[in-house]
CSV table of C-alpha atoms in Angstrom, one decimal:
chain,number,residue,atom,x,y,z
A,2,LEU,CA,0.0,0.1,0.0
A,3,PRO,CA,1.3,3.5,-0.8
A,4,ALA,CA,2.7,5.5,2.1
A,5,GLY,CA,0.8,8.5,3.2
A,6,LEU,CA,-2.6,6.8,2.4
A,7,SER,CA,-4.1,8.2,5.5
A,8,GLN,CA,-2.9,11.8,4.6
A,9,TRP,CA,-4.3,11.5,1.1
A,10,PHE,CA,-7.6,10.1,1.9
A,11,PRO,CA,-8.4,10.9,5.6
A,12,ALA,CA,-12.1,10.4,5.0
A,13,LEU,CA,-11.8,7.0,3.2
A,14,GLU,CA,-14.6,4.6,4.2
A,15,VAL,CA,-14.3,1.8,1.8
A,16,LEU,CA,-11.0,0.1,0.5
A,17,ASP,CA,-10.9,-2.6,-2.1
A,18,VAL,CA,-7.4,-4.1,-2.8
A,19,SER,CA,-8.6,-7.5,-4.0
A,20,GLY,CA,-6.6,-9.3,-6.6
A,21,THR,CA,-3.6,-7.2,-6.4
A,22,GLY,CA,-1.0,-9.8,-5.2
A,23,LEU,CA,-0.6,-8.2,-1.8
A,24,ALA,CA,1.5,-10.2,0.7
A,25,GLU,CA,1.1,-7.8,3.5
A,26,LEU,CA,-1.0,-4.8,4.6
A,27,GLY,CA,1.1,-1.8,5.8
A,28,ALA,CA,0.8,0.2,8.9
A,29,GLU,CA,-0.7,3.1,6.8
A,30,LEU,CA,-4.1,1.4,7.3
A,31,LEU,CA,-4.0,1.9,11.1
A,32,ALA,CA,-4.5,5.7,10.7
A,33,LEU,CA,-7.8,5.6,8.7
A,34,PRO,CA,-10.3,6.5,11.3
A,35,ARG,CA,-13.4,6.2,9.0
A,36,LEU,CA,-12.6,3.0,7.1
A,37,HIS,CA,-15.4,0.6,7.8
A,38,THR,CA,-15.0,-1.8,4.9
A,39,LEU,CA,-11.7,-3.6,3.9
A,40,LEU,CA,-11.8,-6.0,1.0
A,41,ALA,CA,-8.5,-7.8,0.3
A,42,LYS,CA,-9.7,-11.0,-1.5
A,43,ASN,CA,-7.6,-13.2,-3.7
A,44,ASN,CA,-4.1,-12.0,-2.6
A,45,ARG,CA,-1.2,-13.7,-1.0
A,46,LEU,CA,-1.9,-12.7,2.6
A,47,GLY,CA,-1.2,-15.2,5.4
A,48,GLY,CA,2.4,-15.2,6.1
A,49,PRO,CA,4.3,-13.6,9.1
A,50,GLY,CA,3.8,-9.9,9.3
A,51,SER,CA,0.9,-9.8,6.6
A,52,LEU,CA,-1.2,-7.8,9.1
A,53,PRO,CA,0.0,-4.6,10.8
A,54,LYS,CA,0.7,-4.8,14.4
A,55,GLY,CA,-1.7,-3.1,16.9
A,56,LEU,CA,-4.7,-3.6,14.6
A,57,GLY,CA,-7.1,-3.9,17.4
A,58,GLN,CA,-6.0,-0.8,19.3
A,59,ALA,CA,-5.7,1.6,16.3
A,60,PRO,CA,-8.6,3.9,15.0
A,61,LEU,CA,-9.1,1.3,12.1
A,62,GLY,CA,-9.8,-1.4,14.8
A,63,ARG,CA,-12.7,0.6,16.1
A,64,SER,CA,-14.1,1.8,12.8
A,65,LEU,CA,-14.0,-1.5,10.8
A,66,ARG,CA,-17.3,-3.4,10.3
A,67,VAL,CA,-16.7,-5.5,7.1
A,68,LEU,CA,-13.5,-7.5,6.5
A,69,ASN,CA,-13.1,-9.9,3.6
A,70,PHE,CA,-9.8,-11.9,3.4
A,71,SER,CA,-11.2,-14.8,1.3
A,72,GLY,CA,-8.8,-16.4,-1.2
A,73,ASN,CA,-5.8,-15.9,0.7
A,74,ARG,CA,-3.2,-18.2,2.5
A,75,PHE,CA,-4.2,-18.0,6.1
A,76,ALA,CA,-3.7,-21.2,8.0
A,77,GLU,CA,-5.3,-19.9,11.1
A,78,VAL,CA,-7.7,-17.1,11.9
A,79,PRO,CA,-5.3,-14.3,12.6
A,80,PRO,CA,-5.4,-13.4,16.4
A,81,ALA,CA,-5.2,-9.7,15.5
A,82,LEU,CA,-8.7,-10.0,14.0
A,83,LEU,CA,-10.2,-11.1,17.3
A,84,GLY,CA,-9.7,-7.8,18.8
A,85,LEU,CA,-12.0,-6.1,16.2
A,86,ARG,CA,-14.9,-5.8,18.6
A,87,GLY,CA,-17.1,-3.8,16.2
A,88,LEU,CA,-16.7,-6.2,13.3
A,89,GLN,CA,-20.0,-7.2,11.8
A,90,SER,CA,-18.9,-9.3,8.8
A,91,LEU,CA,-15.8,-11.5,8.5
A,92,SER,CA,-15.0,-13.6,5.4
A,93,LEU,CA,-12.1,-16.0,5.4
A,94,GLY,CA,-13.4,-18.5,2.8
A,95,GLY,CA,-10.9,-20.4,0.5
A,96,ASN,CA,-8.0,-20.2,2.8
A,97,ARG,CA,-6.0,-22.9,4.6
A,98,LEU,CA,-7.8,-22.8,7.9
A,99,HIS,CA,-7.8,-26.1,9.9
A,100,GLY,CA,-9.8,-24.8,12.9
A,101,ILE,CA,-11.9,-22.1,14.4
A,102,PRO,CA,-10.4,-20.6,17.6
A,103,PRO,CA,-12.6,-20.5,20.7
A,104,ASP,CA,-11.7,-16.8,21.1
A,105,ILE,CA,-14.0,-16.2,18.0
A,106,GLN,CA,-16.6,-15.6,20.8
A,107,GLU,CA,-15.0,-12.2,21.3
A,108,LEU,CA,-16.4,-10.8,18.2
A,109,ARG,CA,-19.7,-10.1,19.9
A,110,SER,CA,-20.9,-7.8,17.1
A,111,LEU,CA,-20.5,-10.4,14.4
A,112,GLU,CA,-23.5,-11.0,12.1
A,113,PHE,CA,-22.0,-12.7,9.1
A,114,LEU,CA,-19.2,-15.4,9.2
A,115,TYR,CA,-18.0,-17.0,6.1
A,116,LEU,CA,-15.4,-19.9,6.5
A,117,GLY,CA,-16.3,-22.0,3.6
A,118,GLY,CA,-13.7,-23.8,1.5
A,119,ASN,CA,-11.1,-24.5,4.2
A,120,PHE,CA,-10.0,-27.6,6.0
A,121,ILE,CA,-12.0,-27.0,9.3
A,122,THR,CA,-12.7,-30.5,11.0
A,123,SER,CA,-14.7,-29.2,14.1
A,124,ILE,CA,-16.8,-26.3,15.4
A,125,PRO,CA,-16.0,-25.0,18.8
A,126,PRO,CA,-19.0,-24.7,21.1
A,127,GLU,CA,-17.9,-21.0,21.8
A,128,LEU,CA,-19.1,-20.2,18.4
A,129,ALA,CA,-22.7,-20.3,20.0
A,130,ASN,CA,-21.7,-17.1,22.2
A,131,LEU,CA,-22.1,-14.8,19.2
A,132,PRO,CA,-25.6,-13.2,20.0
A,133,SER,CA,-26.0,-11.4,16.7
A,134,LEU,CA,-24.8,-14.1,14.3
A,135,SER,CA,-27.3,-14.3,11.5
A,136,TYR,CA,-25.5,-16.0,8.7
A,137,LEU,CA,-23.0,-18.8,9.2
A,138,VAL,CA,-21.2,-20.4,6.2
A,139,LEU,CA,-19.1,-23.5,6.9
A,140,CYS,CA,-19.6,-25.3,3.5
A,141,ASP,CA,-16.9,-27.3,1.8
A,142,ASN,CA,-14.9,-28.2,4.8
A,143,LYS,CA,-14.2,-31.6,6.7
A,144,ILE,CA,-16.7,-31.1,9.6
A,145,GLN,CA,-17.9,-34.3,11.0
A,146,SER,CA,-20.3,-33.1,13.7
A,147,ILE,CA,-22.3,-30.2,15.0
A,148,PRO,CA,-22.1,-29.1,18.7
A,149,PRO,CA,-25.6,-29.0,20.2
A,150,GLN,CA,-24.6,-25.6,21.5
A,151,LEU,CA,-25.2,-24.0,18.1
A,152,ALA,CA,-28.9,-24.2,19.0
A,153,GLN,CA,-28.2,-21.1,21.2
A,154,LEU,CA,-27.7,-19.0,18.1
A,155,HIS,CA,-31.1,-17.6,18.5
A,156,SER,CA,-30.5,-15.0,15.6
A,157,LEU,CA,-29.3,-17.5,13.1
A,158,ARG,CA,-31.2,-17.3,9.8
A,159,SER,CA,-29.0,-19.1,7.4
A,160,LEU,CA,-26.7,-22.1,8.0
A,161,SER,CA,-24.6,-23.5,5.2
A,162,LEU,CA,-23.1,-26.9,5.9
A,163,HIS,CA,-23.1,-28.6,2.4
A,164,ASN,CA,-20.1,-30.7,1.3
A,165,ASN,CA,-18.8,-31.7,4.7
A,166,LEU,CA,-18.7,-35.1,6.4
A,167,LEU,CA,-21.7,-35.0,8.5
A,168,THR,CA,-23.5,-38.2,9.3
A,169,TYR,CA,-26.1,-36.8,11.7
A,170,LEU,CA,-27.5,-33.7,13.2
A,171,PRO,CA,-28.0,-33.1,16.9
A,172,ARG,CA,-31.7,-32.9,17.9
A,173,GLU,CA,-31.1,-29.4,19.3
A,174,ILE,CA,-30.9,-28.1,15.9
A,175,LEU,CA,-34.6,-28.0,15.9
A,176,ASN,CA,-34.5,-25.1,18.4
A,177,LEU,CA,-33.3,-22.8,15.7
A,178,VAL,CA,-36.8,-21.6,15.2
A,179,HIS,CA,-35.7,-18.4,13.1
A,180,LEU,CA,-33.6,-20.5,10.7
A,181,GLU,CA,-34.9,-19.9,7.2
A,182,GLU,CA,-32.1,-21.6,5.2
A,183,LEU,CA,-30.3,-24.9,5.9
A,184,SER,CA,-27.9,-26.3,3.3
A,185,LEU,CA,-27.0,-29.9,3.8
A,186,ARG,CA,-26.3,-31.4,0.3
A,187,GLY,CA,-23.1,-33.3,-0.1
A,188,ASN,CA,-22.9,-34.8,3.3
A,189,PRO,CA,-23.1,-38.6,4.0
A,190,LEU,CA,-25.8,-38.0,6.6
A,191,VAL,CA,-27.8,-41.2,6.2
A,192,VAL,CA,-25.2,-43.3,4.4
A,193,ARG,CA,-23.5,-46.1,6.4
A,194,PHE,CA,-23.9,-44.5,9.7
A,195,VAL,CA,-25.8,-47.3,11.4
A,196,ARG,CA,-23.0,-49.9,11.4
A,197,ASP,CA,-20.5,-47.3,12.7
A,198,LEU,CA,-22.5,-46.8,16.0
A,199,THR,CA,-20.9,-48.6,18.9
A,200,TYR,CA,-22.0,-49.5,22.3
A,201,ASN,CA,-19.6,-49.7,25.4
A,202,PRO,CA,-20.9,-51.8,28.2
A,203,PRO,CA,-21.6,-49.8,31.5
A,204,SER,CA,-19.1,-49.8,34.2
A,205,LEU,CA,-19.8,-51.3,37.7
A,206,GLN,CA,-20.2,-47.7,39.0
A,207,GLU,CA,-22.8,-46.9,36.3
A,208,LEU,CA,-24.7,-50.2,36.9
A,209,ALA,CA,-24.9,-49.4,40.6
A,210,GLY,CA,-26.0,-45.9,39.8
A,211,ARG,CA,-28.7,-47.1,37.4
A,212,THR,CA,-30.0,-49.5,40.1
A,213,ILE,CA,-30.3,-46.7,42.7
A,214,LYS,CA,-32.1,-44.5,40.3
A,215,THR,CA,-34.5,-47.1,38.7
A,216,ARG,CA,-35.5,-48.6,42.0
A,217,ASN,CA,-35.5,-45.2,43.8
A,218,VAL,CA,-33.1,-46.3,46.5
A,219,PRO,CA,-33.3,-43.5,49.1
A,220,TYR,CA,-30.0,-41.7,50.0
A,221,ALA,CA,-29.0,-38.4,51.5
A,222,PRO,CA,-25.9,-36.3,50.4
A,223,SER,CA,-24.3,-37.2,53.8
A,224,ASP,CA,-24.5,-40.8,52.9
A,225,LEU,CA,-22.1,-40.7,50.0
A,226,PRO,CA,-19.0,-39.0,48.9
A,227,GLU,CA,-19.5,-35.7,47.2
A,228,ASN,CA,-18.3,-37.1,43.8
A,229,LEU,CA,-20.8,-39.9,43.8
A,230,VAL,CA,-23.7,-37.6,44.8
A,231,ARG,CA,-22.7,-35.4,41.7
A,232,TYR,CA,-22.5,-38.5,39.6
A,233,LEU,CA,-26.0,-39.7,40.6
A,234,SER,CA,-27.4,-36.2,39.7
A,235,LEU,CA,-26.2,-36.7,36.1
A,236,ALA,CA,-28.6,-39.5,35.2
A,237,SER,CA,-30.3,-39.2,31.9
A,238,ASN,CA,-33.8,-40.9,31.3
A,239,CYS,CA,-34.0,-43.3,28.5
A,240,PRO,CA,-36.3,-41.8,25.9
A,241,ASN,CA,-38.0,-45.3,25.1
A,242,PRO,CA,-41.3,-45.1,27.1
A,243,LYS,CA,-41.5,-48.8,27.6
A,244,CYS,CA,-38.1,-48.7,29.4
A,245,GLY,CA,-38.2,-46.3,32.2
A,246,GLY,CA,-34.4,-46.8,32.8
A,247,VAL,CA,-31.5,-44.3,33.1
A,248,TYR,CA,-28.0,-44.0,31.7
A,249,PHE,CA,-24.8,-42.0,32.7
A,250,ASP,CA,-21.8,-42.4,30.5
A,251,SER,CA,-22.7,-45.7,28.6
A,252,CYS,CA,-25.4,-45.4,26.1
A,253,VAL,CA,-26.6,-46.4,22.7
A,254,ARG,CA,-26.2,-43.9,19.9
A,255,GLN,CA,-29.0,-44.2,17.3
A,256,ILE,CA,-30.1,-42.3,14.4
A,257,LYS,CA,-33.9,-41.3,14.6
A,258,PHE,CA,-35.5,-39.6,11.7
A,259,VAL,CA,-37.7,-36.5,12.3
A,260,ASP,CA,-40.0,-35.0,9.7
A,261,PHE,CA,-38.6,-31.6,8.5
A,262,CYS,CA,-40.9,-29.1,7.0
A,263,GLY,CA,-43.2,-31.8,6.0
A,264,LYS,CA,-41.0,-33.1,3.2
A,265,TYR,CA,-37.6,-34.4,4.4
A,266,ARG,CA,-36.7,-36.6,7.1
A,267,LEU,CA,-33.7,-35.4,9.0
A,268,PRO,CA,-31.5,-37.8,10.9
A,269,LEU,CA,-31.1,-36.7,14.5
A,270,MET,CA,-28.9,-38.3,17.1
A,271,HIS,CA,-30.8,-40.3,19.7
A,272,TYR,CA,-29.5,-41.9,22.9
A,273,LEU,CA,-30.8,-45.0,24.6
A,274,CYS,CA,-29.7,-46.8,27.7
A,275,SER,CA,-29.1,-50.3,26.2
A,276,PRO,CA,-29.3,-52.0,22.8
A,277,GLU,CA,-32.4,-53.8,23.8
A,278,CYS,CA,-34.2,-50.5,23.8
A,279,SER,CA,-33.4,-49.7,20.2
A,280,SER,CA,-36.0,-52.0,18.6
A,281,PRO,CA,-39.1,-49.9,19.2
A,282,CYS,CA,-37.5,-46.9,17.6
A,283,SER,CA,-35.1,-48.5,15.0
A,284,SER,CA,-37.4,-47.9,11.9
A,285,ALA,CA,-37.1,-44.7,10.1
A,286,SER,CA,-40.8,-44.7,9.1
A,287,GLN,CA,-42.7,-46.8,11.6
A,288,SER,CA,-45.1,-45.2,14.1
A,289,SER,CA,-44.2,-44.4,17.6
A,290,THR,CA,-44.6,-47.0,20.2
A,291,SER,CA,-46.7,-44.9,22.6
A,292,GLN,CA,-48.6,-41.7,22.8
A,293,SER,CA,-45.9,-40.0,24.7
A,294,GLU,CA,-43.3,-40.6,22.0
A,295,SER,CA,-45.8,-39.6,19.4
A,296,ASP,CA,-46.3,-36.3,21.1
A,297,SER,CA,-42.6,-35.8,21.3
A,298,GLU,CA,-42.4,-36.5,17.6
A,299,ASP,CA,-45.1,-33.9,16.9
A,300,GLU,CA,-43.5,-31.2,18.8
A,301,ALA,CA,-40.3,-31.8,16.9
A,302,SER,CA,-42.1,-31.7,13.7
A,303,VAL,CA,-43.9,-28.5,14.6
A,304,ALA,CA,-40.7,-26.8,15.5
A,305,ALA,CA,-39.0,-28.1,12.3
A,306,ARG,CA,-41.9,-26.7,10.1
A,307,ARG,CA,-41.1,-23.1,11.4
A,308,MET,CA,-37.9,-23.2,9.2
A,309,GLN,CA,-39.3,-21.8,6.0
A,310,LYS,CA,-36.7,-22.7,3.4
A,311,VAL,CA,-34.4,-25.8,3.3
A,312,LEU,CA,-31.8,-26.4,0.7
A,313,LEU,CA,-31.1,-30.1,0.6
A,314,GLY,CA,-31.1,-30.7,-3.0
């Protein structure tokens, strides 16, 4: 970038240096107090020193709202960007990212996040701490699962997950009642997932805990060590209405299909206390085995139908 940029254009608000072969952005940027949009797509940014030091503390760090570094060579989200607290739109698509830093949650004003076309394998739960996030693009990566915490993104309207390695979705995804667009094409989803599900036999501690819970054995906190009292409080009820059992750490993972927008059946992860409980719910299309399970299915379907537009094709 030319020296004296801030002196020549002190009122500059939008700067587009895309496709210019830049390998670094100079310190001249830091003195642009009104710059709110910086587009630097399809360059050679990503090496050491490619971003000016003190970015978050400079006038630019306070004014910047839109930042597009797509098509560069970043192997990680630059830590300097995590100090841009007023940033509303961040694009880092088509780089070399292998992960998303948990500190992404510091960008509290972020509304649009584009990370498609990278090598990302997992999504940190901290991403759910972005209260204004409306558009999240994670397509064309290597993501295998979605953390259930993403259901806390109550402002989310568009979620792009196509061309990943997803074999299921967490049931909590149905809580995204404001979601209008969900893209899932190009994922395994329902392919070969059943035979990959495993069941580890419960430990002696879990067997004892299950007995105490299912038989309602009375106990007081003073009767047991604190860690065992805490353990017993973590019991989860088996969703099979004919079972009535509980589980702690050892459970059967199972895919259960839920009607989605009256047209598609989405595979959602389902947990049961033992393999014997799987038969009543194993079919993707059979009726529920009891009225209570039917009611649960209806609630899920109603919630899902609130999503107005689904891109699965």
